[in-house]
Each structure stands twice: as C-alpha cells, then as structure tokens.
PDB file of C-alpha atoms in Angstrom:
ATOM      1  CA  UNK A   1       0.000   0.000   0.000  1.00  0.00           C
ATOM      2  CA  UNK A   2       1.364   3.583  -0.953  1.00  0.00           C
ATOM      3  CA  UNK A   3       1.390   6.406   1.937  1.00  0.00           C
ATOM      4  CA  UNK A   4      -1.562   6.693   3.727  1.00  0.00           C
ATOM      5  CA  UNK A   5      -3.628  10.520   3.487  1.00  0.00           C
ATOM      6  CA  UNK A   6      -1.578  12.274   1.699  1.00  0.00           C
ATOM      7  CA  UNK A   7      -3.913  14.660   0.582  1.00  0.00           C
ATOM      8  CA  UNK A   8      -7.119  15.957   1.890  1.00  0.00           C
ATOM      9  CA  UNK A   9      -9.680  19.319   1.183  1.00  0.00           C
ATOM     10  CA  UNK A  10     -11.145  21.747   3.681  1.00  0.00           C
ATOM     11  CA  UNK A  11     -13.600  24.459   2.103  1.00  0.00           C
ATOM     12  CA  UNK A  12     -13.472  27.022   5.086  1.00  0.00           C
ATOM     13  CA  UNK A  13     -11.245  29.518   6.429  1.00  0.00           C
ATOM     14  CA  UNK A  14      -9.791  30.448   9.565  1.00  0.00           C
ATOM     15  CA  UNK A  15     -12.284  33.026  10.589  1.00  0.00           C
ATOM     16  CA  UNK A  16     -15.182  31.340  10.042  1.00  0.00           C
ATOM     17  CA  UNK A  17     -13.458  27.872  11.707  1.00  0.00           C
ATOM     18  CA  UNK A  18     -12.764  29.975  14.965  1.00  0.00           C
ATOM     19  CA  UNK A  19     -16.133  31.303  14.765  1.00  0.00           C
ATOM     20  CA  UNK A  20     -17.521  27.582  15.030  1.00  0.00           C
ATOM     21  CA  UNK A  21     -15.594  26.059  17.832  1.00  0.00           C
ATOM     22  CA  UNK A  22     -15.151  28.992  19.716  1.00  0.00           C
ATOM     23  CA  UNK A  23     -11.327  29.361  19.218  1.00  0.00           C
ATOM     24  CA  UNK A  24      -8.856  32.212  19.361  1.00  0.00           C
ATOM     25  CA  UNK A  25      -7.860  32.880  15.504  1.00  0.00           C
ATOM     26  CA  UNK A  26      -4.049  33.231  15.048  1.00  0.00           C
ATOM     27  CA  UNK A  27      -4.080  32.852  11.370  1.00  0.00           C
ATOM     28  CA  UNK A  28      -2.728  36.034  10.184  1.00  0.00           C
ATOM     29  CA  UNK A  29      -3.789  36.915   6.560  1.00  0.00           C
ATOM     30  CA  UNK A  30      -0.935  37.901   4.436  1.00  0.00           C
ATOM     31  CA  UNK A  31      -1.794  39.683   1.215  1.00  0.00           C
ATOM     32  CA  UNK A  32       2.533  40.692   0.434  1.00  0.00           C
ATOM     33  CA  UNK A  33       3.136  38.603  -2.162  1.00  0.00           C
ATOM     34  CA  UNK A  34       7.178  39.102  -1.739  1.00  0.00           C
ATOM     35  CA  UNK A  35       7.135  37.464   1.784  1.00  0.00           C
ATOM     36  CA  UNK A  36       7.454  33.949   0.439  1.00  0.00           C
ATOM     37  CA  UNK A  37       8.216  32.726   4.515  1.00  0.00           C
ATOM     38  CA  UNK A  38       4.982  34.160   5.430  1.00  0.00           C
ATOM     39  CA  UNK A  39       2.188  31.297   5.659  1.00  0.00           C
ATOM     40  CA  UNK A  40      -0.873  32.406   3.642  1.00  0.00           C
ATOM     41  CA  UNK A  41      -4.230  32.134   5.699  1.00  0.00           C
ATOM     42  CA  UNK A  42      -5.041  28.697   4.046  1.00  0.00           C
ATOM     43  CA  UNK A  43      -8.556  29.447   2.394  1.00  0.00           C
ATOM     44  CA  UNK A  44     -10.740  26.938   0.411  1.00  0.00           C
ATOM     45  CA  UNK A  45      -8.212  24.346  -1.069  1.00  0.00           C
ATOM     46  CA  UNK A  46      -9.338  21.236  -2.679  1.00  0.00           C
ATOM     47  CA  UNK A  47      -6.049  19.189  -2.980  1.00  0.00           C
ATOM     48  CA  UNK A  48      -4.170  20.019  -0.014  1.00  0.00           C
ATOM     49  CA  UNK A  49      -0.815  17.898  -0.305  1.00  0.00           C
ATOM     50  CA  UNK A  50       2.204  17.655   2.090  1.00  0.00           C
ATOM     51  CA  UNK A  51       4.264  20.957   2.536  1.00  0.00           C
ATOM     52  CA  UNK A  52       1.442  23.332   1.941  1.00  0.00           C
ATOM     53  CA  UNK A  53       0.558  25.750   5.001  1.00  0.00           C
ATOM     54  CA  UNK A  54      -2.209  24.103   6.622  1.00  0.00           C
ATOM     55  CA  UNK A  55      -4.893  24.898   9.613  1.00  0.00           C
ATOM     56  CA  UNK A  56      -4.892  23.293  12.817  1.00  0.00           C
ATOM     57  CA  UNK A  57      -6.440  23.386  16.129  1.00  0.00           C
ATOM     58  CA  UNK A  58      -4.711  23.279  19.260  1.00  0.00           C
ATOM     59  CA  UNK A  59      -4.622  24.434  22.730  1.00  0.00           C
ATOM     60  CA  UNK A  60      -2.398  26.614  24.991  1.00  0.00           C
ATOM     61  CA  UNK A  61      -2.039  28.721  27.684  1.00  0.00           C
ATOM     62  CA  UNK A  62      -1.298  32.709  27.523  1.00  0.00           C
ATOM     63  CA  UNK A  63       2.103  33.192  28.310  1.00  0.00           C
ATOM     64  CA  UNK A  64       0.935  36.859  30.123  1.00  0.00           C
ATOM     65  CA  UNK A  65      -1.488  34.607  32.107  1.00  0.00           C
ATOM     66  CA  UNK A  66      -0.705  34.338  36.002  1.00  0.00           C
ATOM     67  CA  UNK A  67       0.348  30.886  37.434  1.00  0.00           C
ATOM     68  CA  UNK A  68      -0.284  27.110  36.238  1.00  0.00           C
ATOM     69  CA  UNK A  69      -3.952  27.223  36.959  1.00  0.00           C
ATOM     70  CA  UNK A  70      -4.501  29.598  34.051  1.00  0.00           C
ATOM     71  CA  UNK A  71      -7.074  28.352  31.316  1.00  0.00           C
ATOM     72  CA  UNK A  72      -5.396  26.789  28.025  1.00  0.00           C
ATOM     73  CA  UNK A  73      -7.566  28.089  25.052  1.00  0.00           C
ATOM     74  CA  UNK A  74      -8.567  26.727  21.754  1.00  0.00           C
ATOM     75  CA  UNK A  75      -6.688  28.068  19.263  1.00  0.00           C
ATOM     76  CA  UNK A  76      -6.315  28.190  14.962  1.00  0.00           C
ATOM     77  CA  UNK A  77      -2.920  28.099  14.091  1.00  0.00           C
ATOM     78  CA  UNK A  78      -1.703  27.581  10.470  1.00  0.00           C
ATOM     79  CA  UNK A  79       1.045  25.155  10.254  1.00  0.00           C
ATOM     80  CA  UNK A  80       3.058  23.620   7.404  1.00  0.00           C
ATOM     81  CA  UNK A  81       2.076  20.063   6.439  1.00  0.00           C
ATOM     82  CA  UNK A  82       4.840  17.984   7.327  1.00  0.00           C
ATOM     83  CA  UNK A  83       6.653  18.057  10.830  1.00  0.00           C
ATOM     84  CA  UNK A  84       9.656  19.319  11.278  1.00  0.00           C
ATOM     85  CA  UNK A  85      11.344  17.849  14.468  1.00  0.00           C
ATOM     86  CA  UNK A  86      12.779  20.846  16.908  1.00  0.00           C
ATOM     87  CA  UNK A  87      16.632  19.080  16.218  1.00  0.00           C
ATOM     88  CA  UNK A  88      16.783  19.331  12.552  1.00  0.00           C
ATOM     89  CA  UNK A  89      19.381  21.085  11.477  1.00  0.00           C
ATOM     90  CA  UNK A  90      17.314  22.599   8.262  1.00  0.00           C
ATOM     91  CA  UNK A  91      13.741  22.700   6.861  1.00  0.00           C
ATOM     92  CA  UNK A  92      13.338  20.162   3.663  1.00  0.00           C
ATOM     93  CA  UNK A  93      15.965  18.118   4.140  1.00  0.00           C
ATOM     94  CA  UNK A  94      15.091  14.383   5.498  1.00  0.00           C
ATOM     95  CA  UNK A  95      11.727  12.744   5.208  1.00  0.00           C
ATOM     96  CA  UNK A  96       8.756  14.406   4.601  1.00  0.00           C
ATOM     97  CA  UNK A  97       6.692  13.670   8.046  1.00  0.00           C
ATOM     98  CA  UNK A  98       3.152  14.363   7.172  1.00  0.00           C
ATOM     99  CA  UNK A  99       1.739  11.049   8.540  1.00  0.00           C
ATOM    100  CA  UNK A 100       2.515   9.001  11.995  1.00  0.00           C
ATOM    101  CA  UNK A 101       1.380   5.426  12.761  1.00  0.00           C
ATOM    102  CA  UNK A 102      -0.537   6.627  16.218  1.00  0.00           C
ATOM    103  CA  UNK A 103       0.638   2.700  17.120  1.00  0.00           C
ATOM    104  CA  UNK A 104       4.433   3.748  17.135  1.00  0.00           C
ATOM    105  CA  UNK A 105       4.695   7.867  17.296  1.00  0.00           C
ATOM    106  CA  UNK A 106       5.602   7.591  21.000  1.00  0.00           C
ATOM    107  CA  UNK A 107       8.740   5.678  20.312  1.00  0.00           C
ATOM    108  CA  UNK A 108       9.732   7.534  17.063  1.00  0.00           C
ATOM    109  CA  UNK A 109      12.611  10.655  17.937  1.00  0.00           C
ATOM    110  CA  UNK A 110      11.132  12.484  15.554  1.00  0.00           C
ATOM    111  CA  UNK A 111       7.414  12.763  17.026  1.00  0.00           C
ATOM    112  CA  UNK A 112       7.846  11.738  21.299  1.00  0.00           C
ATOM    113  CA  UNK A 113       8.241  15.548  22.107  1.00  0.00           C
ATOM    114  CA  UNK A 114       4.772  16.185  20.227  1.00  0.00           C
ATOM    115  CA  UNK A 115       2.977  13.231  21.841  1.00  0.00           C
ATOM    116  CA  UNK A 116       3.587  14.404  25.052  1.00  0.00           C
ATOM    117  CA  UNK A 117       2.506  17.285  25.000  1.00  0.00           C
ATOM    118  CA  UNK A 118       2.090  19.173  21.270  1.00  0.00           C
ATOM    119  CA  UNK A 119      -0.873  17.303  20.226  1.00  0.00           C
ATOM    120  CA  UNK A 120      -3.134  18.876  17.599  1.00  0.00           C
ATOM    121  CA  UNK A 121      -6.503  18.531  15.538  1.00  0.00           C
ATOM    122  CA  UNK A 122      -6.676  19.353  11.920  1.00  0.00           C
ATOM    123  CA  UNK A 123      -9.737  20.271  10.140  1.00  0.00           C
ATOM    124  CA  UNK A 124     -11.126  18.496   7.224  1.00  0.00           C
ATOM    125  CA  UNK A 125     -13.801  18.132   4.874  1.00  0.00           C
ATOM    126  CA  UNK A 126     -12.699  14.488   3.675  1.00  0.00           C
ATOM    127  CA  UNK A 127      -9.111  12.626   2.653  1.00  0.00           C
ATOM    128  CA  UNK A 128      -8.191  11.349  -0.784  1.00  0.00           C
ATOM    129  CA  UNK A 129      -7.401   7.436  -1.112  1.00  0.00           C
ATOM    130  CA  UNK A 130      -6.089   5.347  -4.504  1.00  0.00           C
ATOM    131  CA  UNK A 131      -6.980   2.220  -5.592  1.00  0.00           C
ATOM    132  CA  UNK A 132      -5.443   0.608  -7.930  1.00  0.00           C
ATOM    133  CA  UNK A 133      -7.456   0.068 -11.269  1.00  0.00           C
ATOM    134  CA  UNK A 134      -7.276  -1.545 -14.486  1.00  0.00           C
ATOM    135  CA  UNK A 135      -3.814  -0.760 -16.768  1.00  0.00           C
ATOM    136  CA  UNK A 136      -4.865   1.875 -19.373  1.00  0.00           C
ATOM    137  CA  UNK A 137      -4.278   1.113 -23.044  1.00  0.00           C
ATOM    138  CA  UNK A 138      -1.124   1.135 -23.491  1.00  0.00           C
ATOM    139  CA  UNK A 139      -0.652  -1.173 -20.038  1.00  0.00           C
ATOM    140  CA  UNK A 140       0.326   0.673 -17.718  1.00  0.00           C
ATOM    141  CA  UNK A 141      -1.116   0.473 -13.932  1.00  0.00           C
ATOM    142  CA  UNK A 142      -3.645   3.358 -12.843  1.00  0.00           C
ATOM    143  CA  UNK A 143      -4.846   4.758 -10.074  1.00  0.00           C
ATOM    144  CA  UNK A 144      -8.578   5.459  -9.052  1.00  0.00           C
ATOM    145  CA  UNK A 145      -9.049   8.469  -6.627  1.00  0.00           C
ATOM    146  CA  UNK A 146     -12.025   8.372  -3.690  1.00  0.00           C
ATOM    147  CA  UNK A 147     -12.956  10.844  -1.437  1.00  0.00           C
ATOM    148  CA  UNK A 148     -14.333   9.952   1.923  1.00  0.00           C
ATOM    149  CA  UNK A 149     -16.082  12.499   3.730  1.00  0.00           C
ATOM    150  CA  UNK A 150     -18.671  12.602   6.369  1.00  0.00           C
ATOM    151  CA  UNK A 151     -22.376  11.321   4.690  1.00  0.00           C
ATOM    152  CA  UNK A 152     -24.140  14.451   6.783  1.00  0.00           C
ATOM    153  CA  UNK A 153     -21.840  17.099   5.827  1.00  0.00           C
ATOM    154  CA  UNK A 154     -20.391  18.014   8.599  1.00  0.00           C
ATOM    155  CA  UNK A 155     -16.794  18.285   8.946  1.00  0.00           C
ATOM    156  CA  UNK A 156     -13.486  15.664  10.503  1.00  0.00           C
ATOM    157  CA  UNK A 157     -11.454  16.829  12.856  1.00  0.00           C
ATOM    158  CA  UNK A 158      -7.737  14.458  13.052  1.00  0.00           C
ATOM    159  CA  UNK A 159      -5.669  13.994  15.190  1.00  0.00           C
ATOM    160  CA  UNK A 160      -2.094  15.530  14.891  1.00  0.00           C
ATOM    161  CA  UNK A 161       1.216  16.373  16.258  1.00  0.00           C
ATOM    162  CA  UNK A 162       2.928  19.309  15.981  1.00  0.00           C
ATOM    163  CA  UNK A 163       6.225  21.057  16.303  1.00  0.00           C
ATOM    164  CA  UNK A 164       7.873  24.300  16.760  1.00  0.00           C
ATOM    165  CA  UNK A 165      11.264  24.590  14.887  1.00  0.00           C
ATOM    166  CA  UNK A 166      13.980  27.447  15.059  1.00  0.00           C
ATOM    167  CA  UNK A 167      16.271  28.292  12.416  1.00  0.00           C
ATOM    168  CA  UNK A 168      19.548  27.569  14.150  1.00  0.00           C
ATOM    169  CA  UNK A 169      21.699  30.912  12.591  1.00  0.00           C
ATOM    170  CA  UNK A 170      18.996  33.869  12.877  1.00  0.00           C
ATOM    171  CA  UNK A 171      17.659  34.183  16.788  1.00  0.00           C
ATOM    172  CA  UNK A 172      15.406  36.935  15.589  1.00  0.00           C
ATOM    173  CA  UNK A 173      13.466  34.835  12.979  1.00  0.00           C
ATOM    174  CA  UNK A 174       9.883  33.463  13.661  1.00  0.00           C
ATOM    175  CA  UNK A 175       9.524  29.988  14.656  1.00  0.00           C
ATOM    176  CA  UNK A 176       8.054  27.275  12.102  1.00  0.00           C
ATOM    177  CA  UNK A 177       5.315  25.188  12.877  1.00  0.00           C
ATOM    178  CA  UNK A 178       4.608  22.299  11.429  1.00  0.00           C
ATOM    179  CA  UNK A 179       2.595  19.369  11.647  1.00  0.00           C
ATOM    180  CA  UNK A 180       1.335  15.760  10.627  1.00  0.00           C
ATOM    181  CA  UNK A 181      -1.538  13.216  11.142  1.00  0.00           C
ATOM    182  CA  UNK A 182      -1.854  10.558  12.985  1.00  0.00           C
ATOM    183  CA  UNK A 183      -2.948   7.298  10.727  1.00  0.00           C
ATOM    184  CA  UNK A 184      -4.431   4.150  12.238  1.00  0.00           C
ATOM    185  CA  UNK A 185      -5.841   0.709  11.209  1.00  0.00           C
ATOM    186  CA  UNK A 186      -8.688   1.413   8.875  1.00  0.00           C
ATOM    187  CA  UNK A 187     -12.025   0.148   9.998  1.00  0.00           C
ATOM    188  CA  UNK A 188     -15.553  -1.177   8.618  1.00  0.00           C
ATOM    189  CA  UNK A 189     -15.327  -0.243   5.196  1.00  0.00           C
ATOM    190  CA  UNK A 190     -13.094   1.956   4.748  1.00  0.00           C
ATOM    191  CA  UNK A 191     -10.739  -0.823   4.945  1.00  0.00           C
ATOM    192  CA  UNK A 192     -12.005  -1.665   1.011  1.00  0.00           C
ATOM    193  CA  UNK A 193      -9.675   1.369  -0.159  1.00  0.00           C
ATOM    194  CA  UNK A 194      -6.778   1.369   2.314  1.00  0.00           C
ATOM    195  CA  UNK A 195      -5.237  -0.532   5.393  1.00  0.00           C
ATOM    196  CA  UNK A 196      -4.719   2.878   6.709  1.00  0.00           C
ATOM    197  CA  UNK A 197      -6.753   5.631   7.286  1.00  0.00           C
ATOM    198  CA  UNK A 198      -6.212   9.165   9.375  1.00  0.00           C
ATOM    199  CA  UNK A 199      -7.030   8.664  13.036  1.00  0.00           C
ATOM    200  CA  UNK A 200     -10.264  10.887  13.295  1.00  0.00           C
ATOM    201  CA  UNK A 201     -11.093  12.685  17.172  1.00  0.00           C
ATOM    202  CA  UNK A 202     -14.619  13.143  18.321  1.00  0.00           C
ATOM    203  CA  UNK A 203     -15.688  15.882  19.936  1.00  0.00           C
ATOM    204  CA  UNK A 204     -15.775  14.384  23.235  1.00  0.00           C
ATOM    205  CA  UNK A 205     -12.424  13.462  23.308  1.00  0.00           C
ATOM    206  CA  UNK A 206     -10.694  17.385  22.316  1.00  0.00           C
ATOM    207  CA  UNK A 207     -10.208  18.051  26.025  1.00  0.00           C
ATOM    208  CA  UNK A 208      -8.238  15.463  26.421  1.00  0.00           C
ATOM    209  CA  UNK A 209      -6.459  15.034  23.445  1.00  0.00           C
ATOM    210  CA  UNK A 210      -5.741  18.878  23.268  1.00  0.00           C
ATOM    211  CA  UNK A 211      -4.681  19.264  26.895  1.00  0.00           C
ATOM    212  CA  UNK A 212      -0.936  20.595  27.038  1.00  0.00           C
ATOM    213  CA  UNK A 213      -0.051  19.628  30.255  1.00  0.00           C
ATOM    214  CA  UNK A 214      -0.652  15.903  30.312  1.00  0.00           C
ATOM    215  CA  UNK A 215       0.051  13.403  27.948  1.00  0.00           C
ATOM    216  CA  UNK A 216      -3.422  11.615  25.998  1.00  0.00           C
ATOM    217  CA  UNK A 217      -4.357   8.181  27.239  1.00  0.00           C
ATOM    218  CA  UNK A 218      -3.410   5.348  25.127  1.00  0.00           C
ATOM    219  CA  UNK A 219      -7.297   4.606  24.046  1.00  0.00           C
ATOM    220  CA  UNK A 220      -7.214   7.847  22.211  1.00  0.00           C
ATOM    221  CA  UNK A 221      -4.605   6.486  19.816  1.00  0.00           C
ATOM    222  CA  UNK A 222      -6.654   3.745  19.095  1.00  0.00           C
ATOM    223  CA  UNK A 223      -8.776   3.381  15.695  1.00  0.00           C
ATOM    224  CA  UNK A 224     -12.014   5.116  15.874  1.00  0.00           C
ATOM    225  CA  UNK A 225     -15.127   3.071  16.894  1.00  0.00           C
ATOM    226  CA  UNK A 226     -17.092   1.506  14.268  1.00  0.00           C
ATOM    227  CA  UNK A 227     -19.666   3.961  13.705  1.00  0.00           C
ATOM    228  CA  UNK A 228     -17.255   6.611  13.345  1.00  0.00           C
ATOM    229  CA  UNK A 229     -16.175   4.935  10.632  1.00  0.00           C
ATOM    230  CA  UNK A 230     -19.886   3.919   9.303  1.00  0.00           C
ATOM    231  CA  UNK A 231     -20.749   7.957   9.144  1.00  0.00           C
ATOM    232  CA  UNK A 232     -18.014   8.446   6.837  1.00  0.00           C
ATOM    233  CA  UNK A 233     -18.908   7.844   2.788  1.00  0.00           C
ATOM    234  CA  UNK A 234     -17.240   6.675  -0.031  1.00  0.00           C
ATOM    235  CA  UNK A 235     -17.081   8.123  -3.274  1.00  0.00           C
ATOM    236  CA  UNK A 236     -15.120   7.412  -6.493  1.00  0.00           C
ATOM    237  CA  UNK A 237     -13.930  10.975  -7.978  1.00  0.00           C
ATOM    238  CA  UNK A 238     -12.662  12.335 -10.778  1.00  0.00           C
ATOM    239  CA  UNK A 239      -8.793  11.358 -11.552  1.00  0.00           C
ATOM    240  CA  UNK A 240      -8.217  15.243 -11.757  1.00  0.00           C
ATOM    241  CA  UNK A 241      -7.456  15.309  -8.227  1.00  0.00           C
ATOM    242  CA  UNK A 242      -3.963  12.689  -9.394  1.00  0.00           C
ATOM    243  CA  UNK A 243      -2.521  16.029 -10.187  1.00  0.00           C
ATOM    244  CA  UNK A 244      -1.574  18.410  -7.191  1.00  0.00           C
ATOM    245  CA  UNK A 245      -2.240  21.418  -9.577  1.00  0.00           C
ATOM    246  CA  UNK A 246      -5.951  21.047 -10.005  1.00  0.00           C
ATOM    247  CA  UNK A 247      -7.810  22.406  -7.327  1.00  0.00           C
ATOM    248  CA  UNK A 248     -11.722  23.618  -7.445  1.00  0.00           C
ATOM    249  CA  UNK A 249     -14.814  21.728  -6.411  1.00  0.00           C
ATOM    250  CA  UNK A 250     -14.986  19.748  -9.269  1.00  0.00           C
ATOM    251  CA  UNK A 251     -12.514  17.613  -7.677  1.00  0.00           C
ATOM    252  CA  UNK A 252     -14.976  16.178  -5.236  1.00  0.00           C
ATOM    253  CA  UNK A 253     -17.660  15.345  -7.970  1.00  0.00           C
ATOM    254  CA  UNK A 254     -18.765  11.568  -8.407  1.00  0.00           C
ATOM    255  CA  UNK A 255     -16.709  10.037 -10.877  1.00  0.00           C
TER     256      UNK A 255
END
C-alpha cells in the first residue's frame, strides 16, 4: 500500500473555523506577495498535499497569564504540512513527516516531544485514497481516486502532532510550525480502499487530546469506533485530483 492521506480538502477559512468552535484565531492573513516565509491564511483548497501551510487546532495557555492554573484556550494556528522535528538542522531536508502510525509515534525521535505534549486537531472536509485500477491502453497500472467524507456534511477533525522549529543561525526569525496526522488501522469499510486511514477525534475526546499539560491516554490512539467509521462515505472521484495542480470543487464530484 502507498502512503496513507496524503492529501485531503477543507472548504473554510480560519475566521469562520474559529467562529464555530469557539477558538482564538491566530491565522494572520498575508496579502505581500514578496514574503514567500509568510504562511498564507489557508482558504478553500481542494487538494491540499504535504508541505502546503495548513490549519490546525490546538490548545495553549497565555504566556501573560498568572500561574499554572490559568485556562489553556482553543486556538487556529496555520502550520506547514509535514513536521519538522525541533533538532533538525534545516527545513526540507530528510523525510517528509506528514503522517505518523498513532501505534508507534511515542517511540519515534522524531514525534515523542509532540505526543507528550504538542498534540493537535486538523480540520477536514474528507481525505483522498487510490486504488489501484485496471492498466490503461497502453498497459500501464492506474490509479482510481475516492474521497471519503462525512455522509451528513459536517466536517473531521484528526488527530495531529505538531512542532515548533527554530532556524539555528537567525535568533530573531519566527519559529516554524509544522505538523502531521496521525494514521491508524482502517475500519468497517473503509478498509475496502486502504489498510490505513487518518485517526479521526470526536468531539468528546478534544479536552483530552488537546490538553498541554498531560500526555493523551493510550485509548485515544486507538482506531475510531465503528460507527465513526460507518458515518463516513465513499465516493469514487474524478482522476483530476492525481494532479496536485488542479484544485476547485470539481474535484470532489462523483466520478
């Protein structure tokens, strides 16, 4: 099997994200086209892939707050796709992190700081999957794109890790933040398109998964239950999506 969610949509923006879960926006919208550093405020994007800046949810305390028993807030961060461990020595070089097995991201260098305590959500509308189809005419293998998103509408929220990585020769340049998501057995059947699928996090379970000073119980890293996964549908789309420069809400029609 090939990587496992590699490329997802989301349809709203910050604001309007903020708005719904009652979260502190920190998405700044950048409109100078010569600051190439400067994330973009990641608006309606159909074929989100790895390295793109991406939103996320997570949840801290003010640093002007007074002492530990200070509320941590919701906040909407945007992050790059693709974490960054706080040790490398330079951003792009070494493997593109944008997934973690939830089974084994405790014991992996790269993502133990994060599961302890830099745990994140990111928002969804649905992930991309491949199958692999008939060869074409002229015999070679293809690939046939589906989208699973929830069958009401709504949207996912996954869970991720995240990092905060400083450039080691400028001390007065902004941190990066980056980010991947979790992956986890498939289940029912969404197990018909790939092993793997991205490890999705009720509402119920935010608190906990979100809280920055203690480290999530094992059971959240566990695959979702069975009717999370039975709320979630299935579509074949059109193989427009195969290429990372199409992007528009055709992308998510019925093949």
């Amino acid at each position: 099997m090939g990587p496992m969610c590699g490329r997802y949509a989301v349809t709203t923006d910050p604001a309007k994200l903020a708005a719904e879960i009652d979260a502190v926006n920190e998405v700044e919208a950048t409109d100078d086209a010569t600051d190439l550093d400067a994330p973009r405020a990641p608006g309606p994007n159909y074929n989100v892939a790895p390295t793109t800046t991406v939103m996320t949810v997570v949840k801290r305390h003010d640093h002007d707050g007074e002492g530990p028993d200070r509320e941590a807030t919701l906040r909407v961060r945007a992050m790059r796709w693709g974490l960054v461990p706080p040790w490398a020595k330079e951003v792009g070089k070494g493997p593109l992190l944008f997934n973690a097995r939830a089974e084994s991201a405790g014991e992996k260098n790269s993502f133990r700081g994060s599961v302890k305590s830099r745990r994140c959500l990111v928002p969804m509308d649905g992930w991309y999957e491949w199958k692999k189809g008939p060869p074409d005419a002229k015999g070679k293998p293809t690939k046939i794109p589906f989208f699973m998103s929830p069958a009401d509408g709504t949207r996912l929220f996954m869970a991720g890790l995240w990092s905060v990585w400083h450039p080691k020769d400028d001390a007065d340049a902004a941190p990066l933040l980056s980010c991947s998501i979790l992956t986890t057995d498939a289940v029912g059947d969404l197990r018909e398109v790939h092993d793997r699928m991205p490890l999705v996090m009720p509402f119920d379970s935010w608190d906990t998964w979100l809280d920055p000073d203690h480290r999530a119980p094992d059971q959240l890293f566990a695959p979702p239950a069975p009717e999370v996964a039975a709320a979630i549908e299935i579509r074949e789309v059109s193989p427009l999506v195969n290429r990372v420069i199409n992007n528009g809400p055709e992308l998510l029609n019925p093949a």
